PDB file as gemmi writes it, atoms N, CA and C in Angstrom:
CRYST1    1.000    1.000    1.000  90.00  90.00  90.00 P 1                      
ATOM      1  N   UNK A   1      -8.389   6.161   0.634  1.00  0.00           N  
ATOM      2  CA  UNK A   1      -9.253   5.337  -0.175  1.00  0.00           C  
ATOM      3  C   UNK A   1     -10.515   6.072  -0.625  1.00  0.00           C  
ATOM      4  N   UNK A   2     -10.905   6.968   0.221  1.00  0.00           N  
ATOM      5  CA  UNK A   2     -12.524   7.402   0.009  1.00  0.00           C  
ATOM      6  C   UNK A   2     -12.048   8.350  -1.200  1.00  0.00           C  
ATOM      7  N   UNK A   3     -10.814   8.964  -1.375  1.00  0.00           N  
ATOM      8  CA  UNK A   3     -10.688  10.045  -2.751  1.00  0.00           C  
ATOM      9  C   UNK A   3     -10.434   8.808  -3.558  1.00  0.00           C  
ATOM     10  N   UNK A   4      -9.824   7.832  -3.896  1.00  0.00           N  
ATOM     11  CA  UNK A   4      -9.817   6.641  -4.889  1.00  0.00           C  
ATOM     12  C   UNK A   4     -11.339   6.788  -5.020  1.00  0.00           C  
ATOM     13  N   UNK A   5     -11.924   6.257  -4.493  1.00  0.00           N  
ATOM     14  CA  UNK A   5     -13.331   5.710  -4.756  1.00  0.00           C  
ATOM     15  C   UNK A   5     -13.870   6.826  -5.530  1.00  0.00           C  
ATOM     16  N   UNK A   6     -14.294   8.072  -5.120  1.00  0.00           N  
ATOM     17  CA  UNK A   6     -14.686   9.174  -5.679  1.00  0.00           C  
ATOM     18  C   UNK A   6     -14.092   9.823  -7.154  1.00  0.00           C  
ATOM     19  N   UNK A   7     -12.874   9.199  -7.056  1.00  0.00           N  
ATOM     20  CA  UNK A   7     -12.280   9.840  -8.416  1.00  0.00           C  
ATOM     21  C   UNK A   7     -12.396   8.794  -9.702  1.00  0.00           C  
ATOM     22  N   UNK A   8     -12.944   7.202  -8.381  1.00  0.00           N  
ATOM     23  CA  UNK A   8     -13.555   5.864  -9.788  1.00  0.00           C  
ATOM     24  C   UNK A   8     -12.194   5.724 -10.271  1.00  0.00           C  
ATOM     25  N   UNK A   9     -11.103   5.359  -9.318  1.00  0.00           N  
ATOM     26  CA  UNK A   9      -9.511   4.604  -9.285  1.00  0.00           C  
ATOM     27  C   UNK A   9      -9.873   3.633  -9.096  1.00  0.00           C  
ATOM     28  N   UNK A  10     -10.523   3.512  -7.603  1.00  0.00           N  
ATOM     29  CA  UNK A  10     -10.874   2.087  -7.043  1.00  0.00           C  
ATOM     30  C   UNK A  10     -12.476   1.931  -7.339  1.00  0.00           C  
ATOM     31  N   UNK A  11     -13.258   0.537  -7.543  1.00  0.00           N  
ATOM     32  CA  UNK A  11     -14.204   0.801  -7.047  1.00  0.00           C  
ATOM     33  C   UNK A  11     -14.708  -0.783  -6.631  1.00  0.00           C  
ATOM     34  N   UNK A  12     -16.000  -1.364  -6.503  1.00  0.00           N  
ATOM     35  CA  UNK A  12     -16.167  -2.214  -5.737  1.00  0.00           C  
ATOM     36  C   UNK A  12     -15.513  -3.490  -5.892  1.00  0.00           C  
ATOM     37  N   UNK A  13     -15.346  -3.669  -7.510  1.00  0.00           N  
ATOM     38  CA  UNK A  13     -14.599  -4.535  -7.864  1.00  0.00           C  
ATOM     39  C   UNK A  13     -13.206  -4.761  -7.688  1.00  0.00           C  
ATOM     40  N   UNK A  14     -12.645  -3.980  -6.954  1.00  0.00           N  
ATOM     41  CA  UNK A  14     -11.068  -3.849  -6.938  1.00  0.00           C  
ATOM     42  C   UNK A  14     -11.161  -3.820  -5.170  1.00  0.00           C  
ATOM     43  N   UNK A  15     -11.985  -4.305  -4.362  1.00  0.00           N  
ATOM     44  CA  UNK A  15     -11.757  -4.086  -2.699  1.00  0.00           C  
ATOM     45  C   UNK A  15     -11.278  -4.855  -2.665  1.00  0.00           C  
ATOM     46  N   UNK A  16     -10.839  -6.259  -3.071  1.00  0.00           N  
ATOM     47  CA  UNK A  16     -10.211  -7.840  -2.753  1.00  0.00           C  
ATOM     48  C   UNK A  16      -9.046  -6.962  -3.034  1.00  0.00           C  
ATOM     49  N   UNK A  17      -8.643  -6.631  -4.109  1.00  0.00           N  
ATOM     50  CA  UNK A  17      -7.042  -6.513  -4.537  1.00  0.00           C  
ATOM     51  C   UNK A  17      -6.655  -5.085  -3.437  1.00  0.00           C  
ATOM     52  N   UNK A  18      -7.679  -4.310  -2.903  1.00  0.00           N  
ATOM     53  CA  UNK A  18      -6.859  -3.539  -1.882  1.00  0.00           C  
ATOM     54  C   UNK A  18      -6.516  -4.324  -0.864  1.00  0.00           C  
ATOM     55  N   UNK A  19      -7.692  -4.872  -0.384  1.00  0.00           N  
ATOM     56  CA  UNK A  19      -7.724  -6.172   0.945  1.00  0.00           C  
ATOM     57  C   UNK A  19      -5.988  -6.522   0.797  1.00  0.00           C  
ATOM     58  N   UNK A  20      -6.192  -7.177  -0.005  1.00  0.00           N  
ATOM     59  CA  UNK A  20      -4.878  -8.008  -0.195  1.00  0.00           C  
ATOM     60  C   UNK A  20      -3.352  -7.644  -0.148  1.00  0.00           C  
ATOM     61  N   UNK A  21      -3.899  -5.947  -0.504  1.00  0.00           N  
ATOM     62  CA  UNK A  21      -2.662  -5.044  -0.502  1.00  0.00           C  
ATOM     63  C   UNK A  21      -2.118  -4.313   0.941  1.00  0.00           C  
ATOM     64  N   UNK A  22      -3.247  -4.275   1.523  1.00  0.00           N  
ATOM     65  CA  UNK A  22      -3.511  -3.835   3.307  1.00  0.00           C  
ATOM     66  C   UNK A  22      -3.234  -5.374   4.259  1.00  0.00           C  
ATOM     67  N   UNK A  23      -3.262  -6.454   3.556  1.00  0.00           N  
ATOM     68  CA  UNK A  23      -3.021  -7.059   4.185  1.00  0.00           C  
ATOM     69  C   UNK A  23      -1.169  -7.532   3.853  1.00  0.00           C  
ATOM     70  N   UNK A  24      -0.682  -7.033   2.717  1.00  0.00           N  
ATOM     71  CA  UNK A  24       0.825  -7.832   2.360  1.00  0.00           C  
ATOM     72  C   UNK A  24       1.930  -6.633   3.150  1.00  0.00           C  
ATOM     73  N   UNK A  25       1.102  -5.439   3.595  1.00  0.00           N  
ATOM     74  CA  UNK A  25       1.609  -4.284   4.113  1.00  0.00           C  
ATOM     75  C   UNK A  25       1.798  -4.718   5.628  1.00  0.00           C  
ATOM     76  N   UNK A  26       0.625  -5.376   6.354  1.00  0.00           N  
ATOM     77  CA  UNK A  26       0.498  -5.244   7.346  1.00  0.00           C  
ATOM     78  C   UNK A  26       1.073  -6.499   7.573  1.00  0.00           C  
ATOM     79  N   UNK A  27       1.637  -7.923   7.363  1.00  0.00           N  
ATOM     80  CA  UNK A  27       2.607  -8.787   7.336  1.00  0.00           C  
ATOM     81  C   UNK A  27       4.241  -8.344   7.216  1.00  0.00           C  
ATOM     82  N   UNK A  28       4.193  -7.065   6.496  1.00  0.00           N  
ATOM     83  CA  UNK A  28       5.739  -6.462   6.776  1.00  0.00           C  
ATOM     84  C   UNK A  28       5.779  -5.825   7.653  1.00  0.00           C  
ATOM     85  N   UNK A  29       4.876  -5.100   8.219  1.00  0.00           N  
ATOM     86  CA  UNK A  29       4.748  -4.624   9.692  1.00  0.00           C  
ATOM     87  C   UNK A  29       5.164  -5.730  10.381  1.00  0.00           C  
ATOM     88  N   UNK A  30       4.383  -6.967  10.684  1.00  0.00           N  
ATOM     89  CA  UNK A  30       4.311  -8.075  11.931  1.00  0.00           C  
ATOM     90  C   UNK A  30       5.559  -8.812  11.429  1.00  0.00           C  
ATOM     91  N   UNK A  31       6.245  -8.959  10.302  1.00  0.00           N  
ATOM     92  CA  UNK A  31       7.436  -9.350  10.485  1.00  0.00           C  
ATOM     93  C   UNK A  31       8.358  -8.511  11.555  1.00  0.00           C  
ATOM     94  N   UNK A  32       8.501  -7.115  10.656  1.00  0.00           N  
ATOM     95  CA  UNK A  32       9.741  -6.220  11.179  1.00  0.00           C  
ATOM     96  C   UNK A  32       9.234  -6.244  12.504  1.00  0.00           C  
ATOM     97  N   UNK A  33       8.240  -6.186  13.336  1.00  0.00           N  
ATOM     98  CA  UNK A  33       8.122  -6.542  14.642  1.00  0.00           C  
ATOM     99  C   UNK A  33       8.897  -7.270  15.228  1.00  0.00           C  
ATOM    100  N   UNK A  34       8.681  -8.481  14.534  1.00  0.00           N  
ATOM    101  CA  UNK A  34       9.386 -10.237  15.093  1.00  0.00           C  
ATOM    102  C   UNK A  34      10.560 -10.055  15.429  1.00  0.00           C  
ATOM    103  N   UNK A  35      11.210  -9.472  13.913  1.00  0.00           N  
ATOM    104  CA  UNK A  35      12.369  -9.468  14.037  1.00  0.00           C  
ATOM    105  C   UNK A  35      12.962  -8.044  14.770  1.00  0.00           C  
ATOM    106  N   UNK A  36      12.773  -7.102  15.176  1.00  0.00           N  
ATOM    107  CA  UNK A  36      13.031  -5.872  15.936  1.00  0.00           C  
ATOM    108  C   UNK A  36      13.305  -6.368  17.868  1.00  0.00           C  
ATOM    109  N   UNK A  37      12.254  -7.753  17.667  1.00  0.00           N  
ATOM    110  CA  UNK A  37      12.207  -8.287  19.239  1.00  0.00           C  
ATOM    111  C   UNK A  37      12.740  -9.825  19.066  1.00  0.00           C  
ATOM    112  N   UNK A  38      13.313  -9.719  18.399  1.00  0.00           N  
ATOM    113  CA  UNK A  38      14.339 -11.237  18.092  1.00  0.00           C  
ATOM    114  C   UNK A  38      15.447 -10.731  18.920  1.00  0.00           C  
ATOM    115  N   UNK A  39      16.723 -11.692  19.251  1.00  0.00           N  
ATOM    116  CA  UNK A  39      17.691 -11.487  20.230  1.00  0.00           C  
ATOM    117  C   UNK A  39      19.028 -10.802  19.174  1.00  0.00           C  
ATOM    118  N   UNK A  40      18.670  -9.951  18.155  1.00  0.00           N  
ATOM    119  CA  UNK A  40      19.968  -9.594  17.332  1.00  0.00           C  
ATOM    120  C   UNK A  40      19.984 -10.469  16.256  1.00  0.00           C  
ATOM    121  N   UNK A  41      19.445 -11.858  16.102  1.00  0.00           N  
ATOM    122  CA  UNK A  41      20.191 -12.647  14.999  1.00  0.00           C  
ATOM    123  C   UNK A  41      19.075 -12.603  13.827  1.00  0.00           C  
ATOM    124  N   UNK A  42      19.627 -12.487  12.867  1.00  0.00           N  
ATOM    125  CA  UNK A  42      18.907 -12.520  11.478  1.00  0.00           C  
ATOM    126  C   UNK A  42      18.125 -13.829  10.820  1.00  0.00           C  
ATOM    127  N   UNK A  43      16.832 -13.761  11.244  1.00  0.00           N  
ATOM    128  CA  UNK A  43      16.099 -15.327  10.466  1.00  0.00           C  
ATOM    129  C   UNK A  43      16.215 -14.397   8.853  1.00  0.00           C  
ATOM    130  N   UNK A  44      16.826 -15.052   8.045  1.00  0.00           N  
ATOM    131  CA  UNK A  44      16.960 -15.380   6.745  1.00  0.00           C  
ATOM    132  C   UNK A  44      15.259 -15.321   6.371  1.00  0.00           C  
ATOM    133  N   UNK A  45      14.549 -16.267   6.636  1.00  0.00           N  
ATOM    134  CA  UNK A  45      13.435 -17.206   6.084  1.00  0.00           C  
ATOM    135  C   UNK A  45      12.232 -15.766   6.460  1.00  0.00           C  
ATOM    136  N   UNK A  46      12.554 -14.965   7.653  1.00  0.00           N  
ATOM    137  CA  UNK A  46      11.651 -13.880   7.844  1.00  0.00           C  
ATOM    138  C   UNK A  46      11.941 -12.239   6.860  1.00  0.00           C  
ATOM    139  N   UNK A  47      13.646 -12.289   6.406  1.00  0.00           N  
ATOM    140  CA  UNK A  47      13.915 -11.659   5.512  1.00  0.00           C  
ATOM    141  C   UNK A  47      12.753 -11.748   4.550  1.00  0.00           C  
ATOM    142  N   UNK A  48      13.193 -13.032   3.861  1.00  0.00           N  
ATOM    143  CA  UNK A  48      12.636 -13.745   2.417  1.00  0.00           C  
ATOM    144  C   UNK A  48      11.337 -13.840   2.444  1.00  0.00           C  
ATOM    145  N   UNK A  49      10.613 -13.448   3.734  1.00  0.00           N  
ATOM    146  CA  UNK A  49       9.283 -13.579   3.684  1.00  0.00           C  
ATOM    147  C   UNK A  49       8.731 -12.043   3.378  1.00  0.00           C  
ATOM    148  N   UNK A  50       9.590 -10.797   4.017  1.00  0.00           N  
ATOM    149  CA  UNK A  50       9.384  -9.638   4.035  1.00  0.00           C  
ATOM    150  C   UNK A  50       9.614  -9.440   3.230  1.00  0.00           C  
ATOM    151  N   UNK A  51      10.579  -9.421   2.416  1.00  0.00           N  
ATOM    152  CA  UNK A  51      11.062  -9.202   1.107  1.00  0.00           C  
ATOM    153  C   UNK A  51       9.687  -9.309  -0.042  1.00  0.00           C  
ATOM    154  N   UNK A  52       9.264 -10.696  -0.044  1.00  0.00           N  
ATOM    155  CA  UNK A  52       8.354 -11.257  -0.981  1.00  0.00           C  
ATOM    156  C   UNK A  52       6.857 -10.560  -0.840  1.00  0.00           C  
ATOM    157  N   UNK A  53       6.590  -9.931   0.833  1.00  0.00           N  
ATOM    158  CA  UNK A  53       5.156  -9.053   0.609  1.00  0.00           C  
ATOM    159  C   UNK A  53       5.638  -7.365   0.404  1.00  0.00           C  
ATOM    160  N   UNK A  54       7.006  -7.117   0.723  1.00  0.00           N  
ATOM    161  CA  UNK A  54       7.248  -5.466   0.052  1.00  0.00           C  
ATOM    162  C   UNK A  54       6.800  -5.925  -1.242  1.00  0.00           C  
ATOM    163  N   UNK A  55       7.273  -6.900  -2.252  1.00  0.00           N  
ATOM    164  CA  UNK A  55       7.085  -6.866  -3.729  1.00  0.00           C  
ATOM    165  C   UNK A  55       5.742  -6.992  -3.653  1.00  0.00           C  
ATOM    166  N   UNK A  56       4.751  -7.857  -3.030  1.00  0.00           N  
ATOM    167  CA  UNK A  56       3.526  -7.918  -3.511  1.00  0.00           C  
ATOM    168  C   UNK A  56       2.626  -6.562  -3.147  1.00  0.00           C  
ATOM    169  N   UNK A  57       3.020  -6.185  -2.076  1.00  0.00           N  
ATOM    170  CA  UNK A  57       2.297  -4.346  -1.486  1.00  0.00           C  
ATOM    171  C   UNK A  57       2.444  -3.986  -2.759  1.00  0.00           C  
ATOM    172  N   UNK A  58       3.814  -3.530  -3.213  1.00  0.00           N  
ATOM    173  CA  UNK A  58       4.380  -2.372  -4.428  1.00  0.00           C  
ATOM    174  C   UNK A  58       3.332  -3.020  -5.615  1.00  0.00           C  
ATOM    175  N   UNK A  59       3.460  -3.960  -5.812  1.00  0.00           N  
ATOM    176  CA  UNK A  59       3.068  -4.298  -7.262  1.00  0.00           C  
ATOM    177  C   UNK A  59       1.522  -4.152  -6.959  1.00  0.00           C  
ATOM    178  N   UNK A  60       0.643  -4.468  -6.076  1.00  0.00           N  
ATOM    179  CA  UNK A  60      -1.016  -3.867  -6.394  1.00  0.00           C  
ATOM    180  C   UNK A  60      -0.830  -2.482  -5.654  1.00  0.00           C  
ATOM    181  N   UNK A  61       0.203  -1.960  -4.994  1.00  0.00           N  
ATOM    182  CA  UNK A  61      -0.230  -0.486  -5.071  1.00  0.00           C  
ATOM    183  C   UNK A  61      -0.236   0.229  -6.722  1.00  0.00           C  
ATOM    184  N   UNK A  62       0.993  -0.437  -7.417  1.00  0.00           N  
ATOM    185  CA  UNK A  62       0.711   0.370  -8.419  1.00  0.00           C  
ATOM    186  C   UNK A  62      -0.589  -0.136  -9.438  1.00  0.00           C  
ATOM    187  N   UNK A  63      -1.140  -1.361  -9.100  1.00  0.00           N  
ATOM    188  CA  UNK A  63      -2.140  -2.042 -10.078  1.00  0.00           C  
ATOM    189  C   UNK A  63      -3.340  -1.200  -9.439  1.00  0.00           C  
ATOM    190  N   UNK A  64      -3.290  -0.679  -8.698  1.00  0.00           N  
ATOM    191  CA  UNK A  64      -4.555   0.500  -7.956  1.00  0.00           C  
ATOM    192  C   UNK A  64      -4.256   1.662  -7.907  1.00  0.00           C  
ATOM    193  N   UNK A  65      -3.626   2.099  -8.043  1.00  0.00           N  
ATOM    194  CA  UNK A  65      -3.030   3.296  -8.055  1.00  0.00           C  
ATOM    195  C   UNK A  65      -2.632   4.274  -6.927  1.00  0.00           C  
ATOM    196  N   UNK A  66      -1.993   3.544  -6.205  1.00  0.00           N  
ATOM    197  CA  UNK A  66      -2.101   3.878  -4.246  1.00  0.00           C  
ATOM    198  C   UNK A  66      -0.595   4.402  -4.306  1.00  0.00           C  
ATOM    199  N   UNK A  67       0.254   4.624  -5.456  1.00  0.00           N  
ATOM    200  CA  UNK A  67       1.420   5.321  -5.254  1.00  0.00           C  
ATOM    201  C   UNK A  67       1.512   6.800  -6.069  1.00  0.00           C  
ATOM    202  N   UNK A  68       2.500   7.407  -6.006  1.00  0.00           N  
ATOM    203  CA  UNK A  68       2.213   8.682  -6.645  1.00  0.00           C  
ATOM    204  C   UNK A  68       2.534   8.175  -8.196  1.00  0.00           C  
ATOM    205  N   UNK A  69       3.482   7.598  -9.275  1.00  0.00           N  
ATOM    206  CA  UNK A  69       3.695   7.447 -10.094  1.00  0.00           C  
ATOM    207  C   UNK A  69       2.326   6.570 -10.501  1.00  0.00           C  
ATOM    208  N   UNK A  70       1.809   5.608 -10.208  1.00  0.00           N  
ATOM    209  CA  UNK A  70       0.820   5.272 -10.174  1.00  0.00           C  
ATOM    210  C   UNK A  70      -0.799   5.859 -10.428  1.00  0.00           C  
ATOM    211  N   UNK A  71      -0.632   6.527  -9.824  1.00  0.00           N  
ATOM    212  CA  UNK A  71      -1.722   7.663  -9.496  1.00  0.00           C  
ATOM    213  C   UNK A  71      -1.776   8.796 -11.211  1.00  0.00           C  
ATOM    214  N   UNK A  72      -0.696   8.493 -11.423  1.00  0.00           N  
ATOM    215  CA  UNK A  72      -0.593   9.529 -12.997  1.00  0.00           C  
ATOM    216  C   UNK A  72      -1.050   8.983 -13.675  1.00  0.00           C  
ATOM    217  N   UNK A  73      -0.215   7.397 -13.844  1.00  0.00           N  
ATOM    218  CA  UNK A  73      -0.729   6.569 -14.984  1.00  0.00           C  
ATOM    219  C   UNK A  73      -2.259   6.420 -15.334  1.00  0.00           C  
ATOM    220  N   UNK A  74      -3.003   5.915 -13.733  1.00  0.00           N  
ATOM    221  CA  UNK A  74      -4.144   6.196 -13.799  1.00  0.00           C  
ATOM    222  C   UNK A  74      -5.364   6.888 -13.930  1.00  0.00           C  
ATOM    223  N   UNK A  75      -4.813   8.060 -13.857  1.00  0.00           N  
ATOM    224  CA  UNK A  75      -5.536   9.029 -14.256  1.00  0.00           C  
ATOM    225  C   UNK A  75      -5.795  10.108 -13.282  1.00  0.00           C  
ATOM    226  N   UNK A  76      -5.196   9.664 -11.971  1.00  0.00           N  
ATOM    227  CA  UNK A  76      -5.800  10.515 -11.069  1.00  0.00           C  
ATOM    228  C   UNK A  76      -5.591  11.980 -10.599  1.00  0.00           C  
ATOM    229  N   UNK A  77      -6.774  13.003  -9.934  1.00  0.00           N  
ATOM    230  CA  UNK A  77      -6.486  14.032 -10.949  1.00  0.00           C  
ATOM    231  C   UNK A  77      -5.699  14.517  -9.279  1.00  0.00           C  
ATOM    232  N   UNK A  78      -4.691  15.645 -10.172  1.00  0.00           N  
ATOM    233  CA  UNK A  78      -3.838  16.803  -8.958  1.00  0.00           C  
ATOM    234  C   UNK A  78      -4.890  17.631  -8.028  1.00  0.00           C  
ATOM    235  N   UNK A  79      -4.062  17.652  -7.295  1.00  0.00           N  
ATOM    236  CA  UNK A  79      -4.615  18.396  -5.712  1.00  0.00           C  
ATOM    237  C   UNK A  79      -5.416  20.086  -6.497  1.00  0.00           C  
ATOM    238  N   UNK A  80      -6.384  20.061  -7.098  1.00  0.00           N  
ATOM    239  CA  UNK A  80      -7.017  20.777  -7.789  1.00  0.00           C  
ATOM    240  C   UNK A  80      -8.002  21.392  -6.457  1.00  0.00           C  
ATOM    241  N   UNK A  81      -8.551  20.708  -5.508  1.00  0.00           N  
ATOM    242  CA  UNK A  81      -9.603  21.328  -4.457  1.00  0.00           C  
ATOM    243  C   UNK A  81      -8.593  21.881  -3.864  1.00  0.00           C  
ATOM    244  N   UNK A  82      -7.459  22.273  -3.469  1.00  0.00           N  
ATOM    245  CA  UNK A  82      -6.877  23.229  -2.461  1.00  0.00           C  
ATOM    246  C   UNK A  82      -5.958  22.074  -1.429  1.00  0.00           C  
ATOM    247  N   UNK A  83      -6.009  20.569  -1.199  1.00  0.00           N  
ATOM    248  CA  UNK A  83      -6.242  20.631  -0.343  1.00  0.00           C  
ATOM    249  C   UNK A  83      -4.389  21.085   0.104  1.00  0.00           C  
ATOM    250  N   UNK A  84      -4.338  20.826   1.508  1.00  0.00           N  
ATOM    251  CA  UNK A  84      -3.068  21.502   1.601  1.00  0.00           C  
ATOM    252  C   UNK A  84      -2.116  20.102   2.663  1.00  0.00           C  
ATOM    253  N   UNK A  85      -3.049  19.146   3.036  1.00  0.00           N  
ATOM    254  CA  UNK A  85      -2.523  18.134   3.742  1.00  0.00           C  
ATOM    255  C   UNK A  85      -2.843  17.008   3.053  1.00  0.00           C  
ATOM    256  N   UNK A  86      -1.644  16.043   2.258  1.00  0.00           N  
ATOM    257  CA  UNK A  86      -1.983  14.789   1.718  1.00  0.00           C  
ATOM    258  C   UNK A  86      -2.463  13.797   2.360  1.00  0.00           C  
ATOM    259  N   UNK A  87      -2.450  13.718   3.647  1.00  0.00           N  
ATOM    260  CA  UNK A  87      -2.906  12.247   4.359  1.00  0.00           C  
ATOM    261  C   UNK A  87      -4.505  13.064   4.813  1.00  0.00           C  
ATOM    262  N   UNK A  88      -4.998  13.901   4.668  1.00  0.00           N  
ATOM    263  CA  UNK A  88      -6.705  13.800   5.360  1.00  0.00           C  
ATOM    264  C   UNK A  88      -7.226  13.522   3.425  1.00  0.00           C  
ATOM    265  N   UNK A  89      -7.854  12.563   4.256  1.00  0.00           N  
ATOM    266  CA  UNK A  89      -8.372  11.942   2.477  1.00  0.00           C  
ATOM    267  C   UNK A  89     -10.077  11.785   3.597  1.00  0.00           C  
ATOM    268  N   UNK A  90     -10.792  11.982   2.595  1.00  0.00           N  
ATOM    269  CA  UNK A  90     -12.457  12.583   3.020  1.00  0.00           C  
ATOM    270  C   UNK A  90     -13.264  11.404   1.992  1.00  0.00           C  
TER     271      UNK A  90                                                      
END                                                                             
């Protein structure tokens, strides 16, 4: 996030729609939990629930630009400082 912010992808006006995006991520986490410690059988209704926040994650990652195809559209610029590891973001 802190290279979003700096490169003016994200900025104060767009923290709700990350919020929202960190939070539809972290509901497919606490599903696949549920269901990983369920007894084998498939709740349908926890599918259809996971299902419905993968689509909402994907769709404001790309409305922010938090994916790589995303990240083009928007403008954001290539690994131009060197760096050599994608996940340390400064």
């Amino acid at each position: 996030m802190p290279r979003l912010i700096d490169d003016r992808i994200i900025t104060k006006a767009d923290l709700g729609g990350v919020e929202d995006f960190c939070l539809a991520r972290g509901l497919v986490r606490e599903i696949d939990a549920v269901m990983r410690d369920d007894s084998g059988t498939i709740d349908l209704k926890l599918v259809r629930a996971q299902d419905k926040a993968m689509q909402t994650a994907r769709q404001l990652a790309a409305e922010y630009g938090l994916s790589p195809t995303s990240r083009t559209r928007v403008g954001g610029r290539d690994d131009e400082d060197g760096d050599t590891n994608p996940l340390d973001v400064r």
